[in-house]
mmCIF file of C-alpha atoms and ligand atoms in Angstrom:
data_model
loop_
_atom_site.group_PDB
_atom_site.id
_atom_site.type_symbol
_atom_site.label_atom_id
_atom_site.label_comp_id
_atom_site.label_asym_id
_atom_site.label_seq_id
_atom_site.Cartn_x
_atom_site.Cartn_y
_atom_site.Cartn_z
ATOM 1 C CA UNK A 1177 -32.664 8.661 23.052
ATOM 2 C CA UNK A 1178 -31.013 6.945 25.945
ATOM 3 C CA UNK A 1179 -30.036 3.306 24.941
ATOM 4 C CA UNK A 1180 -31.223 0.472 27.447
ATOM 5 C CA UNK A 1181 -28.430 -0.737 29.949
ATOM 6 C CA UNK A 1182 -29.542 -4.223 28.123
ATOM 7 C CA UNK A 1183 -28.930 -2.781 25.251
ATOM 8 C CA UNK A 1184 -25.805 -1.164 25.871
ATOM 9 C CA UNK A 1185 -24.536 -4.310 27.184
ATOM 10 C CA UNK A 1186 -25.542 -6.684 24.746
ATOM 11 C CA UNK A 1187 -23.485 -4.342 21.891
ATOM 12 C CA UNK A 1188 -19.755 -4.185 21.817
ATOM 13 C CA UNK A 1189 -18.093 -1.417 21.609
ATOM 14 C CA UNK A 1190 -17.805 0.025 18.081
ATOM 15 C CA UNK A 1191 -20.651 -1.291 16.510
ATOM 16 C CA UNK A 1192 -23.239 1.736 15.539
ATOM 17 C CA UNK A 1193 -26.578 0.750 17.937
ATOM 18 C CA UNK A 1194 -29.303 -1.178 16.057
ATOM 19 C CA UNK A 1195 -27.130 -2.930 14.074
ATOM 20 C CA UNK A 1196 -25.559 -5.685 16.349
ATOM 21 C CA UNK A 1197 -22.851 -8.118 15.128
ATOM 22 C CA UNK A 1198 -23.405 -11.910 15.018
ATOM 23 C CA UNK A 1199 -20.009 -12.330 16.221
ATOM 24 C CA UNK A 1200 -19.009 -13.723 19.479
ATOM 25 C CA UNK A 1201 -15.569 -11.980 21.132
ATOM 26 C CA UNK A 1202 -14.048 -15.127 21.111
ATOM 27 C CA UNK A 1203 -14.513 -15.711 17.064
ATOM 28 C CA UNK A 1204 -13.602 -11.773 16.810
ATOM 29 C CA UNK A 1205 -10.630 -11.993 18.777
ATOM 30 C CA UNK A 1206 -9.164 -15.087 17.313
ATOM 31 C CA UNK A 1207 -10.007 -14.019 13.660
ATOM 32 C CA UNK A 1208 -8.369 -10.061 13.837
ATOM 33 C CA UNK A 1209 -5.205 -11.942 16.531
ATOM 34 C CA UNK A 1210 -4.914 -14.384 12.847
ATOM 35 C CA UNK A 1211 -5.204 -10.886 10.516
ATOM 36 C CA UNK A 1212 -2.716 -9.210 12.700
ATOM 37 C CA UNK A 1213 0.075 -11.941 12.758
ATOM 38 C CA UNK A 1214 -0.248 -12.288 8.994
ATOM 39 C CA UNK A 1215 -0.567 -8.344 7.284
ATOM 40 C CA UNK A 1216 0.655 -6.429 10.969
ATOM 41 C CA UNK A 1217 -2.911 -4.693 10.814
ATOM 42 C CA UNK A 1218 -4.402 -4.858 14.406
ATOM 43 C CA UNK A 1219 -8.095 -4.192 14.405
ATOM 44 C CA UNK A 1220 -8.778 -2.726 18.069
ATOM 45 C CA UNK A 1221 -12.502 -3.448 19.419
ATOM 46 C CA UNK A 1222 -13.744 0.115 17.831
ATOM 47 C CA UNK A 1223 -13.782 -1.504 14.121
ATOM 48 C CA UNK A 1224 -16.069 -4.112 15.290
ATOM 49 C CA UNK A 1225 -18.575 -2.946 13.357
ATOM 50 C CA UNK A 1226 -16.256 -2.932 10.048
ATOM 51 C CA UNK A 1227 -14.636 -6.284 11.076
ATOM 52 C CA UNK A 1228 -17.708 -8.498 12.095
ATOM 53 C CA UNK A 1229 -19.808 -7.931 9.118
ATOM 54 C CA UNK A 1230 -16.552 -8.636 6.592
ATOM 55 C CA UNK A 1231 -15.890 -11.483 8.345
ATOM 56 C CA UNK A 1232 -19.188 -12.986 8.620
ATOM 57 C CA UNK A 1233 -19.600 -12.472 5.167
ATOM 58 C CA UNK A 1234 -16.873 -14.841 3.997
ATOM 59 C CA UNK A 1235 -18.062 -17.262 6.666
ATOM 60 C CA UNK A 1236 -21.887 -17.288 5.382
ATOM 61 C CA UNK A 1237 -20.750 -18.210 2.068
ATOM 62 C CA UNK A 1238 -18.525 -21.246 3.329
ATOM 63 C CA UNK A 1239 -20.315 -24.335 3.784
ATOM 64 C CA UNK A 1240 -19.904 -25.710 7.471
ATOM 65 C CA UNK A 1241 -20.358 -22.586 9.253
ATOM 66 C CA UNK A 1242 -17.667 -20.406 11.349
ATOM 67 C CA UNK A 1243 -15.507 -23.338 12.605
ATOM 68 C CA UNK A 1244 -15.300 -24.948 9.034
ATOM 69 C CA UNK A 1245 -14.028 -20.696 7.839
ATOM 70 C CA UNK A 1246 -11.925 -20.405 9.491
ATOM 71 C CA UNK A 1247 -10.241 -23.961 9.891
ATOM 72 C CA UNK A 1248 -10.126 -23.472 5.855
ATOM 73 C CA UNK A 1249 -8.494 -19.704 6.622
ATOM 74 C CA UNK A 1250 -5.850 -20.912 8.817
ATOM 75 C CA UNK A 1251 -4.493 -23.994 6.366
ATOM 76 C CA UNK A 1252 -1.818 -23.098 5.258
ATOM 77 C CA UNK A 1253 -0.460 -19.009 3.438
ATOM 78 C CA UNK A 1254 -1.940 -19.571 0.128
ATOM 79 C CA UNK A 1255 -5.653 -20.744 0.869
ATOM 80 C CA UNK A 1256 -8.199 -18.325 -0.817
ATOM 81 C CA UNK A 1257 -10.454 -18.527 2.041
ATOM 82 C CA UNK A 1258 -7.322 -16.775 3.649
ATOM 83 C CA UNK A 1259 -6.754 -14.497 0.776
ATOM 84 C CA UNK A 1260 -10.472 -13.120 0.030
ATOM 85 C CA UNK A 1261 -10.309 -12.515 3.958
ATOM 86 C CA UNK A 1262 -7.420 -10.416 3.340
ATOM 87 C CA UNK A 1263 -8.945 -8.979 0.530
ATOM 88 C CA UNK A 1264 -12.090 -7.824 2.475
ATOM 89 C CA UNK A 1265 -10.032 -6.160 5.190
ATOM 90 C CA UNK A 1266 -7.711 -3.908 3.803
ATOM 91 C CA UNK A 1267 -8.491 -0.525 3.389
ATOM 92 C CA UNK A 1268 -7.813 0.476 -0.564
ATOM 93 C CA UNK A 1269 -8.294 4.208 -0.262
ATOM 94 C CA UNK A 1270 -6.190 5.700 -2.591
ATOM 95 C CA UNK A 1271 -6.368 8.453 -5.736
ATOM 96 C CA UNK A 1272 -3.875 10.043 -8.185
ATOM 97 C CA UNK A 1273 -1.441 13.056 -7.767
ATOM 98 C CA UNK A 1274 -2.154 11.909 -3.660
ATOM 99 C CA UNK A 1275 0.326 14.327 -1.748
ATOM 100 C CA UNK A 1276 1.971 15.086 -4.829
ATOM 101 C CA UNK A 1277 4.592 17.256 -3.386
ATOM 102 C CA UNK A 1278 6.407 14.129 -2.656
ATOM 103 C CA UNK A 1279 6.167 13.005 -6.700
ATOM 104 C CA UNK A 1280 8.525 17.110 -7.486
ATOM 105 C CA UNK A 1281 10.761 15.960 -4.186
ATOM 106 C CA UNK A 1282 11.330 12.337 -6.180
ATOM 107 C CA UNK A 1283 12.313 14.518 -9.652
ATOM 108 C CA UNK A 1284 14.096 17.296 -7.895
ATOM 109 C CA UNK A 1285 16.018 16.115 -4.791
ATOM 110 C CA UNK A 1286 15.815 12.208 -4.749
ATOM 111 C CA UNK A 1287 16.358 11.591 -8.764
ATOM 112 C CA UNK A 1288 19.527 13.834 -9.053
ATOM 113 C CA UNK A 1289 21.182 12.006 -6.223
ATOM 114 C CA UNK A 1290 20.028 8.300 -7.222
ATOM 115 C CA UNK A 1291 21.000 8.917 -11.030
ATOM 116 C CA UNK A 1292 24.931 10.320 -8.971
ATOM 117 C CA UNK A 1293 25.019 7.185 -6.865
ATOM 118 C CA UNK A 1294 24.750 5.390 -9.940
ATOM 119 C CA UNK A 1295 27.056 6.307 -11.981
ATOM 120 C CA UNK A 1296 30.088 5.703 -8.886
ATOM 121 C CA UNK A 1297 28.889 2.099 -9.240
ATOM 122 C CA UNK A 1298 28.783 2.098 -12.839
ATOM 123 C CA UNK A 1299 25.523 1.987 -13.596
ATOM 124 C CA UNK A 1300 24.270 5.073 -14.703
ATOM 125 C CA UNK A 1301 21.123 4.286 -16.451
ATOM 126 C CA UNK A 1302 18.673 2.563 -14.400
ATOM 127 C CA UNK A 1303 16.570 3.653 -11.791
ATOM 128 C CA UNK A 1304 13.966 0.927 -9.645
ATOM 129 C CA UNK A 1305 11.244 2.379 -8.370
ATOM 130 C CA UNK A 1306 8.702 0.358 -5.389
ATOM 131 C CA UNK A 1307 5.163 0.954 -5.322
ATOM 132 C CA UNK A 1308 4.003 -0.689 -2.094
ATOM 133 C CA UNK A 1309 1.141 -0.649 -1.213
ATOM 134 C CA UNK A 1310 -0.392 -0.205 -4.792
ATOM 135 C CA UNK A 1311 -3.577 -0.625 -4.125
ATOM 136 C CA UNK A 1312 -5.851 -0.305 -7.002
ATOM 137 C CA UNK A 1313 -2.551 1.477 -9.004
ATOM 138 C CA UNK A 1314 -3.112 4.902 -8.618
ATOM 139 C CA UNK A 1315 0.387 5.897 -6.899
ATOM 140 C CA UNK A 1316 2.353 3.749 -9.492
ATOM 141 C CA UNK A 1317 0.726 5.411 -12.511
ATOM 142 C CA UNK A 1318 1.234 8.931 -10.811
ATOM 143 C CA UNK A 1319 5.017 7.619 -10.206
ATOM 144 C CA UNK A 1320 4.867 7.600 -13.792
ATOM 145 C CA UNK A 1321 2.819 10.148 -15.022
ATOM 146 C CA UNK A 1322 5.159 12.593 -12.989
ATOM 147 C CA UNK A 1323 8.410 10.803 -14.572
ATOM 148 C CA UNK A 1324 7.459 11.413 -18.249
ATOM 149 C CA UNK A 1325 5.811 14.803 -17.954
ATOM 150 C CA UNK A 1326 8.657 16.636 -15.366
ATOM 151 C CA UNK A 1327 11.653 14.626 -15.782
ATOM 152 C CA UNK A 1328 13.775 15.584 -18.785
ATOM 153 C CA UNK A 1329 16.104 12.683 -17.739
ATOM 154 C CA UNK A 1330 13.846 9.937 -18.174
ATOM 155 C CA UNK A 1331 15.075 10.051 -22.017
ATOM 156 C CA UNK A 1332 17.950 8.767 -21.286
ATOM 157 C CA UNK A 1333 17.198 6.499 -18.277
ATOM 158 C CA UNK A 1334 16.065 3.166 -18.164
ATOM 159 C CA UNK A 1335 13.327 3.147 -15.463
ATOM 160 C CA UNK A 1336 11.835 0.058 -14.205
ATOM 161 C CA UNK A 1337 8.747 0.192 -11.376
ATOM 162 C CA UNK A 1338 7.332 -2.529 -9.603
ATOM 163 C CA UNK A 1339 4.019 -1.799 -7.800
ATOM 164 C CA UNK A 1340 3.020 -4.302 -5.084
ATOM 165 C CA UNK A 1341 -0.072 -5.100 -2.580
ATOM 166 C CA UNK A 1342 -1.182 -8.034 -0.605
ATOM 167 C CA UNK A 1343 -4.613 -7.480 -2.046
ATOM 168 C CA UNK A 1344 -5.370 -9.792 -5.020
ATOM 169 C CA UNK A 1345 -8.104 -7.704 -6.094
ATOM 170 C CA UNK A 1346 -7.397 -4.445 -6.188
ATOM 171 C CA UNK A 1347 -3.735 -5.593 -7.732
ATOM 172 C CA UNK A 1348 -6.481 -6.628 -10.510
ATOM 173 C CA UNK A 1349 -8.253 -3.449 -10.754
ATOM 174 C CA UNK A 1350 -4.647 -2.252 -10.674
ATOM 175 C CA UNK A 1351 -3.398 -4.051 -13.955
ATOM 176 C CA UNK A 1352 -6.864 -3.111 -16.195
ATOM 177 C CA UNK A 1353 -6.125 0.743 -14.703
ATOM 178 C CA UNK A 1354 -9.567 1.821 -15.498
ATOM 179 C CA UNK A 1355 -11.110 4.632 -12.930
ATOM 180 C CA UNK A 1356 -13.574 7.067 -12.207
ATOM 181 C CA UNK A 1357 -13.821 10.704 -11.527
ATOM 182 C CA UNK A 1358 -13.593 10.372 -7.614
ATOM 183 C CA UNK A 1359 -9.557 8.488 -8.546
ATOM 184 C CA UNK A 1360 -8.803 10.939 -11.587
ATOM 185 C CA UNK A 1361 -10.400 14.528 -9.742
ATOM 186 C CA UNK A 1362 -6.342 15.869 -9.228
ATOM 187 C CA UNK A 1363 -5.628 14.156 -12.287
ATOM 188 C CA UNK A 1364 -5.378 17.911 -15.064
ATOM 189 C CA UNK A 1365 -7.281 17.767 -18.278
ATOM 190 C CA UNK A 1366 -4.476 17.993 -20.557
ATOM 191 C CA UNK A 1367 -3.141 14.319 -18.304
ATOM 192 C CA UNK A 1368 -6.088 12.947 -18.954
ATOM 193 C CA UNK A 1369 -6.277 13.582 -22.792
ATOM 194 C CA UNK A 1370 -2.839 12.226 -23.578
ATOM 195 C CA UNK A 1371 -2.414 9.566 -21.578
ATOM 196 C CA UNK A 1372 -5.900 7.896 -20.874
ATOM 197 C CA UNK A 1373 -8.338 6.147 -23.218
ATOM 198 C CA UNK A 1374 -11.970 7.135 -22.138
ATOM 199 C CA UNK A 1375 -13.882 4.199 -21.465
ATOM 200 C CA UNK A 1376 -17.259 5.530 -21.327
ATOM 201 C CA UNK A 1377 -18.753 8.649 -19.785
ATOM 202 C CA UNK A 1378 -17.233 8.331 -16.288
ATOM 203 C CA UNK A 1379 -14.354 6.211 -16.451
ATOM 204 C CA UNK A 1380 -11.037 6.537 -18.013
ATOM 205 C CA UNK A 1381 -8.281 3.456 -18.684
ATOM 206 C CA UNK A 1382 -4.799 4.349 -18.343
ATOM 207 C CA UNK A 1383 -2.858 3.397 -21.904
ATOM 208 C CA UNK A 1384 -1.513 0.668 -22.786
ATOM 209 C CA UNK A 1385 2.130 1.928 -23.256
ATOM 210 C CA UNK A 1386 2.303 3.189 -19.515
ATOM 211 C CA UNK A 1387 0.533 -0.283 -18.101
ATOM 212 C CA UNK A 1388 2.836 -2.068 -20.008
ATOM 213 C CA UNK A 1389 5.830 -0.796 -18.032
ATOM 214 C CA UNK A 1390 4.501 -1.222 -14.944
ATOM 215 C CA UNK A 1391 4.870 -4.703 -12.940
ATOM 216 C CA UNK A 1392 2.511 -5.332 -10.777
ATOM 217 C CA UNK A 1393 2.972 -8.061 -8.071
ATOM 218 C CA UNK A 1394 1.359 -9.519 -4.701
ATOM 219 C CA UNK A 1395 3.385 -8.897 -1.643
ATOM 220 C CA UNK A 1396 3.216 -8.901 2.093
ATOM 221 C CA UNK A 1397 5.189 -5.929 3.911
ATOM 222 C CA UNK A 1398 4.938 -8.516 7.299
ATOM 223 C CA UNK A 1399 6.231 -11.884 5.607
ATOM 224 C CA UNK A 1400 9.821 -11.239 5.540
ATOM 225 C CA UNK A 1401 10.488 -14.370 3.293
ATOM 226 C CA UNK A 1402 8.399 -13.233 0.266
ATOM 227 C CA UNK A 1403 9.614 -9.553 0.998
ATOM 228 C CA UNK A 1404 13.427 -10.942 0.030
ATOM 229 C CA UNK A 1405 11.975 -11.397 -3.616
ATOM 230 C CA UNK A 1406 11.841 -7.342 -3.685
ATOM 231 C CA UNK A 1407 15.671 -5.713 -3.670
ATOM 232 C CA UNK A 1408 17.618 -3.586 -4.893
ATOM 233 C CA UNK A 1409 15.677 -0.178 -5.474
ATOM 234 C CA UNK A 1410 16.628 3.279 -5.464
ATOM 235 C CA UNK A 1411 13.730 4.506 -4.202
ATOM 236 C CA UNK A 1412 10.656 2.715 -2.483
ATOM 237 C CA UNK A 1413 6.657 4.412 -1.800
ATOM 238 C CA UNK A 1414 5.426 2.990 1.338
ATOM 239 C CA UNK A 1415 3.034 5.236 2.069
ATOM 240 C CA UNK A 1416 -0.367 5.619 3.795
ATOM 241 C CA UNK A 1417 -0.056 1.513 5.123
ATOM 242 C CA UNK A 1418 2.403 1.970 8.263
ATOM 243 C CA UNK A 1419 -1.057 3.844 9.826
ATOM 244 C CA UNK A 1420 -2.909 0.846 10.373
ATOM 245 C CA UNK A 1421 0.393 -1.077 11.897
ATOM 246 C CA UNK A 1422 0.937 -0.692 15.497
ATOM 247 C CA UNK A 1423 4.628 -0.426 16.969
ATOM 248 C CA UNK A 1424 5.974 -3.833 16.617
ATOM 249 C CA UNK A 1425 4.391 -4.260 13.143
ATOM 250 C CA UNK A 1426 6.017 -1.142 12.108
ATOM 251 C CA UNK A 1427 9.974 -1.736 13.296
ATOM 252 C CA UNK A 1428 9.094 -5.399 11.363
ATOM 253 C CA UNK A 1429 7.946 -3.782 8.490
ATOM 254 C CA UNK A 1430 10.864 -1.010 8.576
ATOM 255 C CA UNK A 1431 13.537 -4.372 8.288
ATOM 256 C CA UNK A 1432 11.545 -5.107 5.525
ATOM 257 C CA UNK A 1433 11.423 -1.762 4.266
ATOM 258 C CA UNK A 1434 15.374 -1.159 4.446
ATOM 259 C CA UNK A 1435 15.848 -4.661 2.600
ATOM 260 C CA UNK A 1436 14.087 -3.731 -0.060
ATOM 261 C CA UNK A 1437 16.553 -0.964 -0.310
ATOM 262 C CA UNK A 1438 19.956 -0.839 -1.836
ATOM 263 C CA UNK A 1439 22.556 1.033 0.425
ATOM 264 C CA UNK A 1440 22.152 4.802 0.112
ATOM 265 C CA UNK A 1441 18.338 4.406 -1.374
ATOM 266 C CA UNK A 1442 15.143 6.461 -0.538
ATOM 267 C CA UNK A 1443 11.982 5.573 1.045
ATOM 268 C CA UNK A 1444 8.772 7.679 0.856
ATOM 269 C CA UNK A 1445 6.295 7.547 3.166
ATOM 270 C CA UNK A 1446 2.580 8.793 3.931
ATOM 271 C CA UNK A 1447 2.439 12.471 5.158
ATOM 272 C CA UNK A 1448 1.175 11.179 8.847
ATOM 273 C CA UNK A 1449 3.585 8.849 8.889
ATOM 274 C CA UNK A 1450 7.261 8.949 10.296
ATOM 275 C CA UNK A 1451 9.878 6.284 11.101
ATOM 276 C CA UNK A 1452 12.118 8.593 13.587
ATOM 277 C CA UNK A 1453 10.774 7.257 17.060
ATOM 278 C CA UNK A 1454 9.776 3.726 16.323
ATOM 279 C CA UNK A 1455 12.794 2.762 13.835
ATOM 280 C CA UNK A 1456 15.242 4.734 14.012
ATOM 281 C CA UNK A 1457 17.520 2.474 11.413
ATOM 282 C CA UNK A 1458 16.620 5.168 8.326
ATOM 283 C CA UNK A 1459 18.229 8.585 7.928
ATOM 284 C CA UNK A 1460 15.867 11.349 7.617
ATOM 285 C CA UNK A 1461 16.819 13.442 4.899
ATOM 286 C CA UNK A 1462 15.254 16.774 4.634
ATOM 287 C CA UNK A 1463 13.906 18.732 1.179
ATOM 288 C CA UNK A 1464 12.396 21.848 0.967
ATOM 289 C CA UNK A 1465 9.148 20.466 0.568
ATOM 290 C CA UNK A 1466 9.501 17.344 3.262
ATOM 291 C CA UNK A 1467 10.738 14.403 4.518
ATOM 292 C CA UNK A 1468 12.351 11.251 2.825
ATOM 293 C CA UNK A 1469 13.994 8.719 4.680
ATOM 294 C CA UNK A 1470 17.481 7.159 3.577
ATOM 295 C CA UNK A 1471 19.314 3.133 3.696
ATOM 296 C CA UNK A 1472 22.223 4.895 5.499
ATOM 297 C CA UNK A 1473 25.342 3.529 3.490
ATOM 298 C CA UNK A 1474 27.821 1.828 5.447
ATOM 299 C CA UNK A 1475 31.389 4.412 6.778
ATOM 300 C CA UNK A 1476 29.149 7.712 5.166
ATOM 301 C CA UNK A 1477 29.413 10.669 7.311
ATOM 302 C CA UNK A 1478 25.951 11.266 8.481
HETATM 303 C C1 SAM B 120 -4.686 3.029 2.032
HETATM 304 S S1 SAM B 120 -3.947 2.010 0.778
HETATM 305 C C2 SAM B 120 -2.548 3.015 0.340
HETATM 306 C C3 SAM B 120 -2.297 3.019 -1.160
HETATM 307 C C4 SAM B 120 -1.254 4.040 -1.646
HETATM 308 N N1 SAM B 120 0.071 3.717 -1.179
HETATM 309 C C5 SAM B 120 -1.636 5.453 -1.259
HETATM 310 O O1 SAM B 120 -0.958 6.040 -0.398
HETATM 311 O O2 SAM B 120 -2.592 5.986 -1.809
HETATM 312 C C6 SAM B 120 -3.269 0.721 1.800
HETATM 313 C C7 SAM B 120 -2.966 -0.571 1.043
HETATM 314 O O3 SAM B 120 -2.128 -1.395 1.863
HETATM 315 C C8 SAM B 120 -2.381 -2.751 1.514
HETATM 316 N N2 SAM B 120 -1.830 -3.599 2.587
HETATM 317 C C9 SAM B 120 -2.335 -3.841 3.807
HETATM 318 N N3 SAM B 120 -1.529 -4.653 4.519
HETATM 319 C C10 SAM B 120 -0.471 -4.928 3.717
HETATM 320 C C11 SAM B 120 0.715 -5.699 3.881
HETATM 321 N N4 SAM B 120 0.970 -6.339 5.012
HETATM 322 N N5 SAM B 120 1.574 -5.797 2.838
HETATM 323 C C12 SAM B 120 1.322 -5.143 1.667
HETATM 324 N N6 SAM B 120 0.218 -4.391 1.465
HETATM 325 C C13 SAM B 120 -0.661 -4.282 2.479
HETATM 326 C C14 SAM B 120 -3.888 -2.780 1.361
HETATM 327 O O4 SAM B 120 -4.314 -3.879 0.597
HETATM 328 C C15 SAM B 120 -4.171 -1.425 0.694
HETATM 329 O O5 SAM B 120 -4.274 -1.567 -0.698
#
């Protein structure tokens, strides 16, 4: 069926025919211009759809209409108006064991080399690890998971991991660690039996001793000030976020990245994504198995 040209007109771009958005372009484009300058996610005119009805779901429930929103959303970082619109836009997709290669490159290559680094400062027995993004917790617990099940060292090492999102409510969902078979499908049997508590038929809650050890924080990769609060690791997951930054958000969000760093520390990230062309300020180091990227240290031969 050929759409009417009123039709076509009257629907932006984006937004699946029949189901039109109440939004004007103006309201889009000043809400997703706010959303970009605060997480470095720019929503392009083909996630109208995705965008509109988000948004003018958090309006509907404010009284005073649009204006009122998103007067409230803009006053000041820590309004929850501003925070549940956060919340409704990120994309959470995550599950555990995701590209897992990279967990045997952190206990095979990476580990080795943090654990020598280490001990030339003096401090061989502590490793910090970075979860961010978290999401919902699967990476950190798979961080984890791997550690105590493949790395003989861990007995030895003190291990501390911080996990991180700007999403309030998934870092929730993060903290209980309770999931369901779509999350724990790569997750083996044997995992499951030792180190979850089955909650009822479906879902599974990560134990106590391993949520315990695991800090779990908010954080914004694009707000350099609150990003200080998070130094001084080893080794740092960002992966699967830098996809939804464009090219300025991403050499930001690599300053960030190498702060969170010490000198000579590793940073994972998603499969599809790679630092070389855009910011070039990491060292790629290359496993057998992939990528990581390095915090050059300062007079190092490269
Ligand atoms: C697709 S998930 C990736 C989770 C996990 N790292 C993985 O690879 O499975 C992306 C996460 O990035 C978070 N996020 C989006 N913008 C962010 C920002 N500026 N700072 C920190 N987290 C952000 C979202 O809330 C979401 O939970």
């Amino acid at each position: 069926v050929t759409a009417s040209p009123l039709r076509a007109r009257a629907v932006p771009a984006g937004v699946p025919s029949g189901r039109a958005p109440v939004l004007t372009l103006d309201q889009f484009l000043r809400v997703s211009d706010w959303v970009y300058r605060r997480t470095g996610i720019r929503f392009g005119s083909n996630k109208r759809y995705f965008v509109d009805k988000r948004i003018l779901a958090c309006a509907r429930e404010h009284e005073g209409g649009f204006e009122s929103w998103f007067r409230a959303v803009q006053n000041g970082s820590e309004s929850p108006e501003a925070q549940q619109l956060i919340n409704v836009l990120t994309v959470n997709e995550t599950y555990f064991l995701r590209e897992d290669y990279q967990f045997s490159i952190l206990v095979n290559g990476v580990l080795p080399k943090v654990l020598e680094a280490g001990r030339s400062r003096g401090d061989p027995d502590h490793v910090r690890i970075l979860s961010l993004p978290c999401s919902t917790g699967e990476e950190p617990y798979s961080i984890a998971l791997h550690l105590i099940q493949s790395w003989p060292d861990l007995a030895r090492v003190d291990v501390e991991i911080v996990a991180a999102d700007i999403n309030t409510e998934v870092l929730e969902r993060a903290r209980n660690g309770t999931y369901g078979s779509r999350s724990l499908q790569r997750v083996p049997a044997v995992t499951r039996r030792l180190w979850f508590d089955r909650v009822d038929g479906e879902h599974y809650q990560v134990k106590a001793e391993i949520r315990d050890v695991i800090q779990f924080t908010v954080a914004n990769l694009s707000d350099i000030v609150t990003m200080r609060a998070l130094r001084d690791f080893d080794v740092v997951f960002c992966r699967n976020l830098l996809i939804y930054f464009d090219e300025l958000s991403i050499r930001r969000a690599a300053e960030a990245l190498l702060g969170t760093l010490r000198e000579g520390g590793y940073l994972f990230l998603g499969h599809s994504e790679s630092m070389n062309r855009i910011a070039p300020i990491f060292q790629p180091v290359r496993f057998p198995e992939g990528i990581v990227y390095q915090r050059p240290v300062p007079g190092a031969a490269s």
